[in-house]
C-alpha positions as a printed NumPy array, in Angstrom:
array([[-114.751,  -61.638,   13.095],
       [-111.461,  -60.968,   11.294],
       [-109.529,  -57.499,   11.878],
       [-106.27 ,  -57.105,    9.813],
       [-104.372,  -53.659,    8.67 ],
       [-104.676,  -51.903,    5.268],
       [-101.385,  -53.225,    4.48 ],
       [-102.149,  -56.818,    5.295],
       [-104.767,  -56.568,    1.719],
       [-105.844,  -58.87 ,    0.056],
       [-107.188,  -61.084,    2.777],
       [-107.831,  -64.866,    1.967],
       [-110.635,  -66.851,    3.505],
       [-112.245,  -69.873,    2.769],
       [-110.55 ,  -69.786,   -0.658],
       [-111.59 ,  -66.478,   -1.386],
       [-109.694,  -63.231,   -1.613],
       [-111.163,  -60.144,   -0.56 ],
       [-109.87 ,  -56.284,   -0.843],
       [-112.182,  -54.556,    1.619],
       [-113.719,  -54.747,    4.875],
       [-117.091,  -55.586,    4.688],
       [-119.219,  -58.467,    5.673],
       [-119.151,  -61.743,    3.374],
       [-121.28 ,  -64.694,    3.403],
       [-120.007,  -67.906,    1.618],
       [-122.44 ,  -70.797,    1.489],
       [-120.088,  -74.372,    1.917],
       [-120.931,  -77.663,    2.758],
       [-120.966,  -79.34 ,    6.541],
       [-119.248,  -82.598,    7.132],
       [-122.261,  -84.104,    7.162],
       [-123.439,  -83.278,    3.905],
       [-125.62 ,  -80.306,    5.03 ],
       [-125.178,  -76.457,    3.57 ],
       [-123.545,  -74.387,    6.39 ],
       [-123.778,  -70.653,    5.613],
       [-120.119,  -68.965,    6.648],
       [-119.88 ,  -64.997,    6.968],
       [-116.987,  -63.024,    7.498],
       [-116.89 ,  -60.019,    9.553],
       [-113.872,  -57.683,    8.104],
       [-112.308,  -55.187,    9.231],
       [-109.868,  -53.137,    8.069],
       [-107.558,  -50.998,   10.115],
       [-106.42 ,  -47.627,    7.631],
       [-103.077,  -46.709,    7.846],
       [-102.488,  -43.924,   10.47 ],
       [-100.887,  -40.698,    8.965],
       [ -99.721,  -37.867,   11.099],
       [ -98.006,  -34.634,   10.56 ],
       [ -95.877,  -32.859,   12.932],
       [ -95.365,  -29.172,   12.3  ],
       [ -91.744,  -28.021,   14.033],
       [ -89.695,  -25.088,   13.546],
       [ -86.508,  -24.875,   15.777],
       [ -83.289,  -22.372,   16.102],
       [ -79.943,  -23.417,   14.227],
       [ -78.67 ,  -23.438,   17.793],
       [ -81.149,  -26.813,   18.913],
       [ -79.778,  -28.558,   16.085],
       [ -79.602,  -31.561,   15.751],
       [ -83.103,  -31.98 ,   16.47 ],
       [ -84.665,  -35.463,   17.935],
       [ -87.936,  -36.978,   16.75 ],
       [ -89.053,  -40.885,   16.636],
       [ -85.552,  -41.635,   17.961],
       [ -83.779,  -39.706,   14.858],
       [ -81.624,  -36.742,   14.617],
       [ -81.883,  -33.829,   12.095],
       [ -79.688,  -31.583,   11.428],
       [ -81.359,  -29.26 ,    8.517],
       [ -85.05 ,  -28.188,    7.209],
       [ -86.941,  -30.363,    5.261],
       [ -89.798,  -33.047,    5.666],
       [ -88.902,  -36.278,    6.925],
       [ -91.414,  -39.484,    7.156],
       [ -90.839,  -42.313,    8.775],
       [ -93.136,  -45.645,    9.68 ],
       [ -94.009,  -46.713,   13.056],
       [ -96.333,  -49.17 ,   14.464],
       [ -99.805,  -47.88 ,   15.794],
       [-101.657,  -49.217,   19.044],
       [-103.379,  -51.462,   16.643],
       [-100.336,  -53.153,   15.64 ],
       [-100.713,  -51.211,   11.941],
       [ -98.438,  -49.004,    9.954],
       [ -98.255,  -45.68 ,   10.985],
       [ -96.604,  -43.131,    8.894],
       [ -95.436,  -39.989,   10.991],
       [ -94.267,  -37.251,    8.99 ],
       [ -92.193,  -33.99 ,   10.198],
       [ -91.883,  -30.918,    8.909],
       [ -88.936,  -28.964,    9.907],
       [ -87.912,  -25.421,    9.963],
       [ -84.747,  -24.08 ,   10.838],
       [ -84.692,  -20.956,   11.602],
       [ -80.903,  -19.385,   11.073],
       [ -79.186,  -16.84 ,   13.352],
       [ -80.315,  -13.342,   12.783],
       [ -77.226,  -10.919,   12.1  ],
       [ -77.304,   -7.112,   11.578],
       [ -75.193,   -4.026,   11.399],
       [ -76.486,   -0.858,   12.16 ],
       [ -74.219,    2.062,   10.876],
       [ -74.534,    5.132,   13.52 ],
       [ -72.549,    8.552,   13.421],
       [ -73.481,   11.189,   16.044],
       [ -71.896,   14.699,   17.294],
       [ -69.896,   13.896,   20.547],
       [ -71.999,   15.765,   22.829],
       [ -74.989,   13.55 ,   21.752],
       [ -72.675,   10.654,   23.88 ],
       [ -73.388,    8.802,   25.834],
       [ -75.467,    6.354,   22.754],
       [ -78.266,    4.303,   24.08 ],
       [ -78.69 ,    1.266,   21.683],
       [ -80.707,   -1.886,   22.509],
       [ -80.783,   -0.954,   26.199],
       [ -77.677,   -0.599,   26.473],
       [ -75.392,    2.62 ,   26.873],
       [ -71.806,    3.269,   25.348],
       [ -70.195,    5.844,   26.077],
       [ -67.109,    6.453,   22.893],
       [ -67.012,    5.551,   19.767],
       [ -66.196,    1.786,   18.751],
       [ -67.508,   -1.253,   17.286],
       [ -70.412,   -3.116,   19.44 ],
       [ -71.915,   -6.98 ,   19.604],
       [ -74.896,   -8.053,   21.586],
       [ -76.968,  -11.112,   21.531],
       [ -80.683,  -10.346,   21.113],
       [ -83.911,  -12.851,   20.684],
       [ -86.204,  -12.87 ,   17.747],
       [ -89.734,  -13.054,   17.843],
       [ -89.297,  -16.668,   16.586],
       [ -87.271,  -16.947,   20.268],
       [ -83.862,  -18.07 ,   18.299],
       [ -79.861,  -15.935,   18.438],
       [ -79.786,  -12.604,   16.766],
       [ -76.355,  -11.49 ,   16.298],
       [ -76.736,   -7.303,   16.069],
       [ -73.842,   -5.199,   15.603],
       [ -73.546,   -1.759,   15.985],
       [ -70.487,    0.603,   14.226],
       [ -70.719,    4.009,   16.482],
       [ -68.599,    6.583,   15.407],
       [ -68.558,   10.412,   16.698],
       [ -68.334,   13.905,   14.856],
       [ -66.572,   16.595,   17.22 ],
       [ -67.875,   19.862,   17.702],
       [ -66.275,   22.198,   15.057],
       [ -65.028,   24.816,   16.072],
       [ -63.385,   28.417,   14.106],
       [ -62.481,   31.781,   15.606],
       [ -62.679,   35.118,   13.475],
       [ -61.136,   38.362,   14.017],
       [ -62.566,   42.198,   13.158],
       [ -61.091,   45.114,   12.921],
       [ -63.89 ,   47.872,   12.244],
       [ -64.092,   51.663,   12.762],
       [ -67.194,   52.806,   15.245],
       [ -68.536,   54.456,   12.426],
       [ -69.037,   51.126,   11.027],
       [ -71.21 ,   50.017,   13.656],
       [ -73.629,   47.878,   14.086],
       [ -71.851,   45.182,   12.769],
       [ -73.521,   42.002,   10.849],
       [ -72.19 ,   38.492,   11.491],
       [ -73.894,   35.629,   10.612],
       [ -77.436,   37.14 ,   10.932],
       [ -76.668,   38.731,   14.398],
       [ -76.235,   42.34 ,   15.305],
       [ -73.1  ,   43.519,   16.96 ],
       [ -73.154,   47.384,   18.478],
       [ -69.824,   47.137,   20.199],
       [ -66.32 ,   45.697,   20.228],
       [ -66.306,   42.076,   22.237],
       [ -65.7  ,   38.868,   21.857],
       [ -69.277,   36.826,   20.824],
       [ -69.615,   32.834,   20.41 ],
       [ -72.575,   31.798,   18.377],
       [ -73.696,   27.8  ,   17.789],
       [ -74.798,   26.89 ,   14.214],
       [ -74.901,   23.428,   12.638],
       [ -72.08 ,   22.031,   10.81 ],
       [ -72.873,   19.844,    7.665],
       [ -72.074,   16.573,    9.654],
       [ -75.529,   17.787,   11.545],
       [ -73.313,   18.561,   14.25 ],
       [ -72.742,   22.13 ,   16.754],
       [ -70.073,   24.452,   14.875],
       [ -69.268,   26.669,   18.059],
       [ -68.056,   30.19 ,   15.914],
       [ -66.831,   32.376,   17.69 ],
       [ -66.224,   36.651,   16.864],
       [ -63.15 ,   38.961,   17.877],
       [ -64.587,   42.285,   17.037],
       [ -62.473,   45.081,   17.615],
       [ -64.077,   49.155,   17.378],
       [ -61.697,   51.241,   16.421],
       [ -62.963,   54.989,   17.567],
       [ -62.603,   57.667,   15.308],
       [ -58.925,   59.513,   15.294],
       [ -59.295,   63.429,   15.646],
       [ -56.969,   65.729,   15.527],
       [ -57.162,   69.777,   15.864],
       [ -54.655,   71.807,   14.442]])
């Protein structure tokens, strides 16, 4: 009973060569003249593959496997020895999964502050950084550029006669003199705060 590894083919035995396991029978002849029947019991140990399946953040690099260090994707084999005492060809299959990075572009109207962004809250304008996790569990890099629109603001003045009365501005009905604010929204998508001077001039009479 013979057991040898894959690698160890073509066994010899008894002047023969073999390329399998299997069992062989070899007829020879005794010392004393007599046939003696030999068999050989064969077997063959296969070489053990494995594959190892491991995607890692940039951050972990370099990465240690079988007493190596990697330090970029790609698919790496290398031969060990199994329990048996055979070849064993591990392979690995590495990912590296880069740092995330991305800029998010924001403009708002000042009273909209304070901005709520990730969780977190900022209060003025600026440029922002915060470290966040991807689903893979490796460094996103996010950035946020916040800038603020103010609240426009214009003032216009009236001069009318009463006979003039009611007065139209901007789709609003005025009876009297005053002074009358009204909020629209400016083309930034921002409040424009407009406000109205409206003076009533009352008729002039005079008797003669």
């Amino acid at each position: 009973d013979v057991t040898i590894c894959d690698s160890q083919l073509p066994y010899s035995w008894n002047n023969q060569t073999y390329n399998a396991g299997g069992t062989y029978s070899i007829l020879l002849t005794s010392s004393a003249g007599c046939d003696s029947v030999a068999t050989l019991n064969l077997l063959v140990n296969p070489v053990v593959t494995s594959t190892t399946d491991i995607a890692v953040c940039s951050s972990q690099l370099p990465f240690s496997w079988n007493n190596q260090s990697f330090n970029t994707s790609g698919s790496y084999s290398t031969t060990l020895v199994s329990a048996a005492g055979c070849d064993s060809i591990a392979t690995l299959n590495l990912v590296v999964n880069d740092i995330q990075t991305s800029t998010s572009d924001i403009n708002i109207c000042t009273n909209q502050l304070p901005y709520n962004w990730n969780g977190l809250t900022y209060s003025t304008p600026g440029t922002y950084t915060v470290m966040l996790t991807t689903v893979a569990g490796c460094d996103s890099i996010a950035t946020l550029n916040l800038t603020a629109s103010s609240v426009v603001t214009s003032t216009t003045n009236v001069s009318i006669c009463s006979n003039q009365l009611p007065y139209n501005w901007n789709n609003q009905i005025y009876n009297a003199g005053g002074i009358y604010s009204f909020t629209l929204v400016g083309s930034s998508g921002c409040d424009s705060i407009a406000t109205l001077n409206l003076t009533v001039n009352s008729l002039v009479t005079s008797t003669t």
